[in-house]
């Protein structure tokens, strides 16, 4: 799994951080997503997929 994010799409909702805090964080100044681990270990991949699915701006892409 490889994760990419589009910071321009991010609306700072923070759903990704709630679902997968080991993989995503938010910048303090504007709430835009910060990718902590672009290639998370297998035990975090389900949460990362869920985070991408609940992102209201579709800013997270999961690549197999």
PDB file of C-alpha atoms in Angstrom:
ATOM      1  CA  UNK A   1       0.000   0.000   0.000  1.00  0.00           C
ATOM      2  CA  UNK A   2       1.110   3.487  -0.831  1.00  0.00           C
ATOM      3  CA  UNK A   3      -0.836   6.593   0.226  1.00  0.00           C
ATOM      4  CA  UNK A   4      -0.813   9.995  -1.408  1.00  0.00           C
ATOM      5  CA  UNK A   5      -2.675  13.108  -0.386  1.00  0.00           C
ATOM      6  CA  UNK A   6      -3.774  16.210  -2.239  1.00  0.00           C
ATOM      7  CA  UNK A   7      -3.332  19.059   0.217  1.00  0.00           C
ATOM      8  CA  UNK A   8      -5.222  21.401  -2.115  1.00  0.00           C
ATOM      9  CA  UNK A   9      -8.364  19.273  -1.755  1.00  0.00           C
ATOM     10  CA  UNK A  10      -8.129  18.856   2.035  1.00  0.00           C
ATOM     11  CA  UNK A  11     -10.811  20.788   3.923  1.00  0.00           C
ATOM     12  CA  UNK A  12      -9.351  20.056   7.375  1.00  0.00           C
ATOM     13  CA  UNK A  13     -12.280  17.978   8.621  1.00  0.00           C
ATOM     14  CA  UNK A  14      -9.916  15.708  10.567  1.00  0.00           C
ATOM     15  CA  UNK A  15     -11.840  12.480   9.954  1.00  0.00           C
ATOM     16  CA  UNK A  16      -8.657  10.767   8.778  1.00  0.00           C
ATOM     17  CA  UNK A  17      -6.883  11.579  12.041  1.00  0.00           C
ATOM     18  CA  UNK A  18      -9.764  10.200  14.078  1.00  0.00           C
ATOM     19  CA  UNK A  19      -9.791   6.942  12.099  1.00  0.00           C
ATOM     20  CA  UNK A  20      -6.042   6.415  11.581  1.00  0.00           C
ATOM     21  CA  UNK A  21      -3.968   8.600  13.929  1.00  0.00           C
ATOM     22  CA  UNK A  22      -0.836   6.543  13.272  1.00  0.00           C
ATOM     23  CA  UNK A  23      -0.981   7.407   9.591  1.00  0.00           C
ATOM     24  CA  UNK A  24      -2.435  10.932   9.472  1.00  0.00           C
ATOM     25  CA  UNK A  25      -2.120  14.153  11.424  1.00  0.00           C
ATOM     26  CA  UNK A  26      -3.162  17.766  10.834  1.00  0.00           C
ATOM     27  CA  UNK A  27      -1.105  20.931  10.588  1.00  0.00           C
ATOM     28  CA  UNK A  28      -1.693  23.156  13.596  1.00  0.00           C
ATOM     29  CA  UNK A  29      -1.974  26.354  11.591  1.00  0.00           C
ATOM     30  CA  UNK A  30      -4.703  25.352   9.129  1.00  0.00           C
ATOM     31  CA  UNK A  31      -5.803  21.790   9.833  1.00  0.00           C
ATOM     32  CA  UNK A  32      -4.599  20.416   6.499  1.00  0.00           C
ATOM     33  CA  UNK A  33      -3.746  16.735   6.568  1.00  0.00           C
ATOM     34  CA  UNK A  34      -0.168  15.621   7.190  1.00  0.00           C
ATOM     35  CA  UNK A  35       0.799  12.168   5.997  1.00  0.00           C
ATOM     36  CA  UNK A  36       2.838  10.484   8.738  1.00  0.00           C
ATOM     37  CA  UNK A  37       3.376   7.157   6.978  1.00  0.00           C
ATOM     38  CA  UNK A  38       2.939   6.818   3.208  1.00  0.00           C
ATOM     39  CA  UNK A  39       3.475   3.046   3.430  1.00  0.00           C
ATOM     40  CA  UNK A  40       1.819   1.931   6.656  1.00  0.00           C
ATOM     41  CA  UNK A  41       2.332  -1.572   8.056  1.00  0.00           C
ATOM     42  CA  UNK A  42      -0.373  -4.166   7.463  1.00  0.00           C
ATOM     43  CA  UNK A  43      -2.018  -3.646  10.870  1.00  0.00           C
ATOM     44  CA  UNK A  44      -2.748   0.003   9.968  1.00  0.00           C
ATOM     45  CA  UNK A  45      -3.872  -0.487   6.371  1.00  0.00           C
ATOM     46  CA  UNK A  46      -7.563  -1.141   7.099  1.00  0.00           C
ATOM     47  CA  UNK A  47      -7.745   2.077   9.119  1.00  0.00           C
ATOM     48  CA  UNK A  48      -5.966   3.973   6.337  1.00  0.00           C
ATOM     49  CA  UNK A  49      -8.489   2.663   3.777  1.00  0.00           C
ATOM     50  CA  UNK A  50     -11.361   3.675   6.034  1.00  0.00           C
ATOM     51  CA  UNK A  51      -9.829   7.137   6.491  1.00  0.00           C
ATOM     52  CA  UNK A  52      -9.685   7.575   2.728  1.00  0.00           C
ATOM     53  CA  UNK A  53     -13.301   6.451   2.380  1.00  0.00           C
ATOM     54  CA  UNK A  54     -14.619   8.909   4.975  1.00  0.00           C
ATOM     55  CA  UNK A  55     -12.603  11.906   3.769  1.00  0.00           C
ATOM     56  CA  UNK A  56     -15.261  14.432   2.707  1.00  0.00           C
ATOM     57  CA  UNK A  57     -12.909  16.054   0.193  1.00  0.00           C
ATOM     58  CA  UNK A  58     -11.529  12.819  -1.314  1.00  0.00           C
ATOM     59  CA  UNK A  59      -8.035  14.155  -0.647  1.00  0.00           C
ATOM     60  CA  UNK A  60      -6.565  10.747   0.243  1.00  0.00           C
ATOM     61  CA  UNK A  61      -5.692   8.183  -2.413  1.00  0.00           C
ATOM     62  CA  UNK A  62      -4.758   4.594  -1.671  1.00  0.00           C
ATOM     63  CA  UNK A  63      -2.570   2.824  -4.193  1.00  0.00           C
ATOM     64  CA  UNK A  64      -2.226  -0.953  -4.058  1.00  0.00           C
TER      65      UNK A  64
END
